[in-house]
Tab-separated table of C-alpha atoms in Angstrom:
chain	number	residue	atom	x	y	z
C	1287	UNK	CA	-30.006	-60.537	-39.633
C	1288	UNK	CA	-29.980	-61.646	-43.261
C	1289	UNK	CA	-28.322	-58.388	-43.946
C	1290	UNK	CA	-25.867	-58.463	-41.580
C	1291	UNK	CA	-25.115	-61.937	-42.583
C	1292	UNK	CA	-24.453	-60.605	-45.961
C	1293	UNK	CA	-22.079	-58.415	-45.326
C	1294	UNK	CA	-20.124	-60.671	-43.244
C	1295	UNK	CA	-19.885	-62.918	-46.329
C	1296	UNK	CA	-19.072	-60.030	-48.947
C	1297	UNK	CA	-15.954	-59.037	-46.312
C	1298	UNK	CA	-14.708	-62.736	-46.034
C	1299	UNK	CA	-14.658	-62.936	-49.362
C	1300	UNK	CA	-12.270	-59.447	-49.834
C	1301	UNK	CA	-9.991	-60.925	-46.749
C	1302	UNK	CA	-9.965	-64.357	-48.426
C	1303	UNK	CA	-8.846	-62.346	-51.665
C	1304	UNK	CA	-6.212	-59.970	-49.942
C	1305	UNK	CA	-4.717	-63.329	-48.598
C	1306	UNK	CA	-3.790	-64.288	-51.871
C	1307	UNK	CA	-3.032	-60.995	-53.361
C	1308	UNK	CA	-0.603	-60.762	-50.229
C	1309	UNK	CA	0.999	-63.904	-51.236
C	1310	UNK	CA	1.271	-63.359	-54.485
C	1311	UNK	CA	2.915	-60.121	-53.688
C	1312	UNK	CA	5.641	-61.415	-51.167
C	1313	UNK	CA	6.452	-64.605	-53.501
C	1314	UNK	CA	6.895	-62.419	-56.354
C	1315	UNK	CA	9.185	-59.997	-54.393
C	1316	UNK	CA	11.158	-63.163	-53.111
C	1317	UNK	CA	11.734	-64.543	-56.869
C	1318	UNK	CA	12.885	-60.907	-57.638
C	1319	UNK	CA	10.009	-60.249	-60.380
C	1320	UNK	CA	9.941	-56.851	-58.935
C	1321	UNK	CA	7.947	-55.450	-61.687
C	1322	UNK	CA	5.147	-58.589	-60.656
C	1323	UNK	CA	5.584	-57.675	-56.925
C	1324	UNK	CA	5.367	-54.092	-57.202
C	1325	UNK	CA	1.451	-54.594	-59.411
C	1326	UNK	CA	0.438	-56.994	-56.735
C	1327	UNK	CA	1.413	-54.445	-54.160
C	1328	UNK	CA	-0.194	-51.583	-55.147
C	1329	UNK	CA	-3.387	-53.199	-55.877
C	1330	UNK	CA	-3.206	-54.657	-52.498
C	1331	UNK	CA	-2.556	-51.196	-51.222
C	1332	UNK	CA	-5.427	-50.070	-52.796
C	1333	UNK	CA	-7.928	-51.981	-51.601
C	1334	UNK	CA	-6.249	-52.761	-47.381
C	1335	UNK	CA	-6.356	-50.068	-44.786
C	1336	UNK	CA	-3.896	-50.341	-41.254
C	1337	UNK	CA	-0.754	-52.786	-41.169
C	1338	UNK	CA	-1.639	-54.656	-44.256
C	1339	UNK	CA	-1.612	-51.276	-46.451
C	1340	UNK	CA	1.550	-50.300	-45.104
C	1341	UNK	CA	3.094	-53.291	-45.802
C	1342	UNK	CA	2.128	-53.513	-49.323
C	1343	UNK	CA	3.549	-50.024	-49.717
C	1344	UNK	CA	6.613	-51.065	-48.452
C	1345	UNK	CA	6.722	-54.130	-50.798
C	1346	UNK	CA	5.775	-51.729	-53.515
C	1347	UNK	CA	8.070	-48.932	-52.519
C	1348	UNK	CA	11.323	-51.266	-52.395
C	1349	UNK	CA	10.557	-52.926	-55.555
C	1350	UNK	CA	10.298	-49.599	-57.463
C	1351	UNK	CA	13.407	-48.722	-56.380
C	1352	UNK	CA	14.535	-52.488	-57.612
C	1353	UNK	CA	13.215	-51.427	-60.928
C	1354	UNK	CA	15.116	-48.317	-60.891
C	1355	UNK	CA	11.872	-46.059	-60.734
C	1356	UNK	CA	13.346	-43.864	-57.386
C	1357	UNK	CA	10.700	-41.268	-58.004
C	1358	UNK	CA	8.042	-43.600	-57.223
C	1359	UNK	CA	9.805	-45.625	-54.773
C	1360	UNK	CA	10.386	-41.838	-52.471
C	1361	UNK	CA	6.587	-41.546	-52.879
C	1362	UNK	CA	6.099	-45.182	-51.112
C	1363	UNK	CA	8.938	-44.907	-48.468
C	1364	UNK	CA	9.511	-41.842	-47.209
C	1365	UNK	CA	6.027	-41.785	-45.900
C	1366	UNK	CA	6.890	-44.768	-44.300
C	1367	UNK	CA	10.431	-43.929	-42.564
C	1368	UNK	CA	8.745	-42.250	-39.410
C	1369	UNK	CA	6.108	-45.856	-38.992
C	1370	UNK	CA	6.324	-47.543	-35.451
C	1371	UNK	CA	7.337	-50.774	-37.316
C	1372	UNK	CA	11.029	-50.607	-37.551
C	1373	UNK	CA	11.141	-53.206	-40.232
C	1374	UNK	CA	9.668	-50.968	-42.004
C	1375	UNK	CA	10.731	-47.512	-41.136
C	1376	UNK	CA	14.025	-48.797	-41.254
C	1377	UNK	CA	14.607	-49.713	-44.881
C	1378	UNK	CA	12.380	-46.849	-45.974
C	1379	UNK	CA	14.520	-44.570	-44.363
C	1380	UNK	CA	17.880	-46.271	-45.270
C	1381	UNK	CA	16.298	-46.636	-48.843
C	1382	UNK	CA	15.405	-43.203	-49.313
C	1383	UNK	CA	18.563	-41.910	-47.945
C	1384	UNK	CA	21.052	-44.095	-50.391
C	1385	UNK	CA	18.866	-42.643	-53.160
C	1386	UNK	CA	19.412	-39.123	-52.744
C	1387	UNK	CA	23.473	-39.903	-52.009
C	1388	UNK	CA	23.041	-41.314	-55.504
C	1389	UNK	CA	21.550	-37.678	-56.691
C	1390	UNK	CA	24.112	-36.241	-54.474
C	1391	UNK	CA	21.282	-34.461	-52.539
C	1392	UNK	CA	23.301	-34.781	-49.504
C	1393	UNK	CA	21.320	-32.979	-47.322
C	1394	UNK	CA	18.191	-34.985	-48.092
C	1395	UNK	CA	20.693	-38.185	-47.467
C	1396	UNK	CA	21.757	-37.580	-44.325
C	1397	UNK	CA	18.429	-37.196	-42.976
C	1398	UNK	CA	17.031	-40.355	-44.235
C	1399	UNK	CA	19.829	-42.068	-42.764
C	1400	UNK	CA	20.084	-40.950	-39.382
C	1401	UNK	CA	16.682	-42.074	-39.247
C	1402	UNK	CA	17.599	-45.493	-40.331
C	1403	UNK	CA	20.478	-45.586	-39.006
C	1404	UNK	CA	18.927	-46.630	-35.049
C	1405	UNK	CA	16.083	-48.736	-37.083
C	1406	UNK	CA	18.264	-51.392	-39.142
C	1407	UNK	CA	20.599	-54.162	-37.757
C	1408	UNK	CA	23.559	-55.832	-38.765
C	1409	UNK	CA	24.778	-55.547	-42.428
C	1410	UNK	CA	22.170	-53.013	-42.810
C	1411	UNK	CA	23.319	-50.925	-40.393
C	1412	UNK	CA	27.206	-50.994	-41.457
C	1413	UNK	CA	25.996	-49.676	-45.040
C	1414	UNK	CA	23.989	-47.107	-43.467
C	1415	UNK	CA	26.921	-45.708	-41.608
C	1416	UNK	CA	29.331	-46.150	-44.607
C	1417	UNK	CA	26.917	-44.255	-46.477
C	1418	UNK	CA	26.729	-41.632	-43.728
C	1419	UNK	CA	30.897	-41.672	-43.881
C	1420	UNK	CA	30.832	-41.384	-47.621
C	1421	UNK	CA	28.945	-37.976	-47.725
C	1422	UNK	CA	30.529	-36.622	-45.174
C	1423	UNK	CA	34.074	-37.027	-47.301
C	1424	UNK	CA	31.765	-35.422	-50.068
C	1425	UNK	CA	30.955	-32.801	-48.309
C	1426	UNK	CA	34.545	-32.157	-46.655
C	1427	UNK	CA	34.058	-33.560	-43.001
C	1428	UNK	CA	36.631	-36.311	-43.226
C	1429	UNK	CA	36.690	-36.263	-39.162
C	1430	UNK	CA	33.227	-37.266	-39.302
C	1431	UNK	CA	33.477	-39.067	-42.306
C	1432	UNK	CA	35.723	-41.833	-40.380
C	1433	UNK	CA	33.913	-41.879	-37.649
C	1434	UNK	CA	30.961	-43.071	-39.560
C	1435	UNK	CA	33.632	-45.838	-41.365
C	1436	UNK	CA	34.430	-47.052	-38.292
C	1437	UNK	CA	31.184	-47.915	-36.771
C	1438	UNK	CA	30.532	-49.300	-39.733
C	1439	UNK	CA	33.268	-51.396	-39.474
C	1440	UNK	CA	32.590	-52.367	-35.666
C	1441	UNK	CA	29.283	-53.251	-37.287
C	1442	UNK	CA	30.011	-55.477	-40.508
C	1443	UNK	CA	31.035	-59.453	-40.386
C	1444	UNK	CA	31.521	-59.383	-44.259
C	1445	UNK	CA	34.608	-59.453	-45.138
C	1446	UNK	CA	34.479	-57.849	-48.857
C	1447	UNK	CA	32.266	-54.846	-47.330
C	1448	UNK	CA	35.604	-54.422	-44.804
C	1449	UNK	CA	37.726	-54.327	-47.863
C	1450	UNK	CA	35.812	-51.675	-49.025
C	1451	UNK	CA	35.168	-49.729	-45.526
C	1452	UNK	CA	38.976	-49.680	-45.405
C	1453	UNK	CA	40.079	-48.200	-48.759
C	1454	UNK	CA	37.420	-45.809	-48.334
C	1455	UNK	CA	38.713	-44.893	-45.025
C	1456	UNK	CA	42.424	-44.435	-46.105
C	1457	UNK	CA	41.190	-42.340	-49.603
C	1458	UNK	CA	42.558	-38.742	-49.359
C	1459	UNK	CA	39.786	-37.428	-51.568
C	1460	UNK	CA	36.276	-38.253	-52.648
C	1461	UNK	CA	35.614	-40.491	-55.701
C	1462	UNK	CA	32.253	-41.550	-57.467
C	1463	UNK	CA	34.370	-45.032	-57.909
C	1464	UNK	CA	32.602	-45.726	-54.325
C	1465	UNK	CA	29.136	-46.781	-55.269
C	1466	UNK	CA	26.422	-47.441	-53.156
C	1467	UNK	CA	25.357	-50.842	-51.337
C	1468	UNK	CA	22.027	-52.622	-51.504
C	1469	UNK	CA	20.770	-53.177	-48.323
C	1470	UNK	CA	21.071	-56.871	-47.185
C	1471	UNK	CA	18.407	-58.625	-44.324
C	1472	UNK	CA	16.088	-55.878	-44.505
C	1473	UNK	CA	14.031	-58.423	-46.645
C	1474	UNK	CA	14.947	-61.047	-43.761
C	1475	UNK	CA	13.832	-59.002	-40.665
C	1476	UNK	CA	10.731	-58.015	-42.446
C	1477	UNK	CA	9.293	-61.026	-43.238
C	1478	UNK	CA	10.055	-62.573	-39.819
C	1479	UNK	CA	7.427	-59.859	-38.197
C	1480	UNK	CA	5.163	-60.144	-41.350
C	1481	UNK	CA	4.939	-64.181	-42.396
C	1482	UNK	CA	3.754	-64.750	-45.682
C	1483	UNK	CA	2.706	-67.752	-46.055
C	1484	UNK	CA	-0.075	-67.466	-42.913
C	1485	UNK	CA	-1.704	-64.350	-42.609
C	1486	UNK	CA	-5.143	-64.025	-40.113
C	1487	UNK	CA	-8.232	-62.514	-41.842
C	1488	UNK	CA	-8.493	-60.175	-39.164
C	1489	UNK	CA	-5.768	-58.315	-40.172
C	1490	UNK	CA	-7.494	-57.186	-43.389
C	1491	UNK	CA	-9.711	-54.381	-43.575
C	1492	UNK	CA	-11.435	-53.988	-47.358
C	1493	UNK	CA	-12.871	-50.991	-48.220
């Protein structure tokens, strides 16, 4: 008994200490200290197991990218694109697809984005299909390529973005003057499912 009641103690204890490392993780991500955010993440991944790990490496994952290090944010998210949480495997995917349109790997793209591409909402979704539409005028399917525009379009309520949707639409030929676009709620929709500011213990599995 006084073992067991040891252990119980020792694991309170790591979920008490994961609360706050979660915390620390998500306030740092929302103040944009992405380098911060992406240390508490990993450390958080480290030492969680089930939805609290895969959070983390999502956190972790996005801010790399935010940091400009795209090599390690493909090793966070694209494990993550094919999860069951689409707040999640949305942004992963969408992430992971806009960069490899910025290494023109179109291929690579294309895939990450029709994965995201039924997992995102809104705003998120109208850059996903832009994105689709801009590699296909890279690649020389301008049929396709304005298809993707226009469901974008049907999709966006900014106003700017439509500006942009449009001239990209009526281009004759590709240019690399059409940059990518951050996603926009995925940070939103994400922390609606995952609060961070009240977070069971139960959740939290220690190793």
């Amino acid at each position: 008994m006084l073992f067991r009641s040891l252990l119980l103690g020792s694991s309170l204890v790591g979920c008490a200490d994961n609360s706050v490392l979660y915390q620390q993780m998500t306030g740092a991500y929302q103040a944009h200290r992405f380098a911060e955010a992406r240390d508490k993440a990993v450390k958080l991944s480290d030492q969680s197991r089930g939805d609290i790990q895969e959070q983390a490496k999502y956190i972790a994952g996005i801010s790399a990218y935010r940091l400009g290090l795209d090599d390690a944010a493909l090793a966070d998210l694209q494990p993550l694109a094919r999860t069951s949480d689409a707040t999640i495997a949305g942004p992963s995917a969408a992430t992971c697809g806009i960069i490899y349109y910025e290494r023109m790997q179109d291929s690579s793209a294309m895939r990450y984005l029709k994965i995201a591409r039924t997992k995102v909402i809104g705003e998120d979704q109208a850059r996903v299909y832009y994105h689709m539409g801009l590699i296909d005028q890279r690649t020389g399917r301008w049929t396709e390529a304005r298809r993707e525009m226009s469901r974008a379009l049907d999709v966006t309520g900014d106003r700017e973005f439509r500006k942009v949707i449009e001239q990209r639409m009526n281009a004759r030929s590709f240019t690399l003057q059409f940059g990518a676009y951050l996603l926009v709620g995925a940070l939103g929709r994400f922390e609606e499912k995952h609060p961070c500011m009240v977070v069971p213990p139960q959740c939290y599995q220690t190793n």
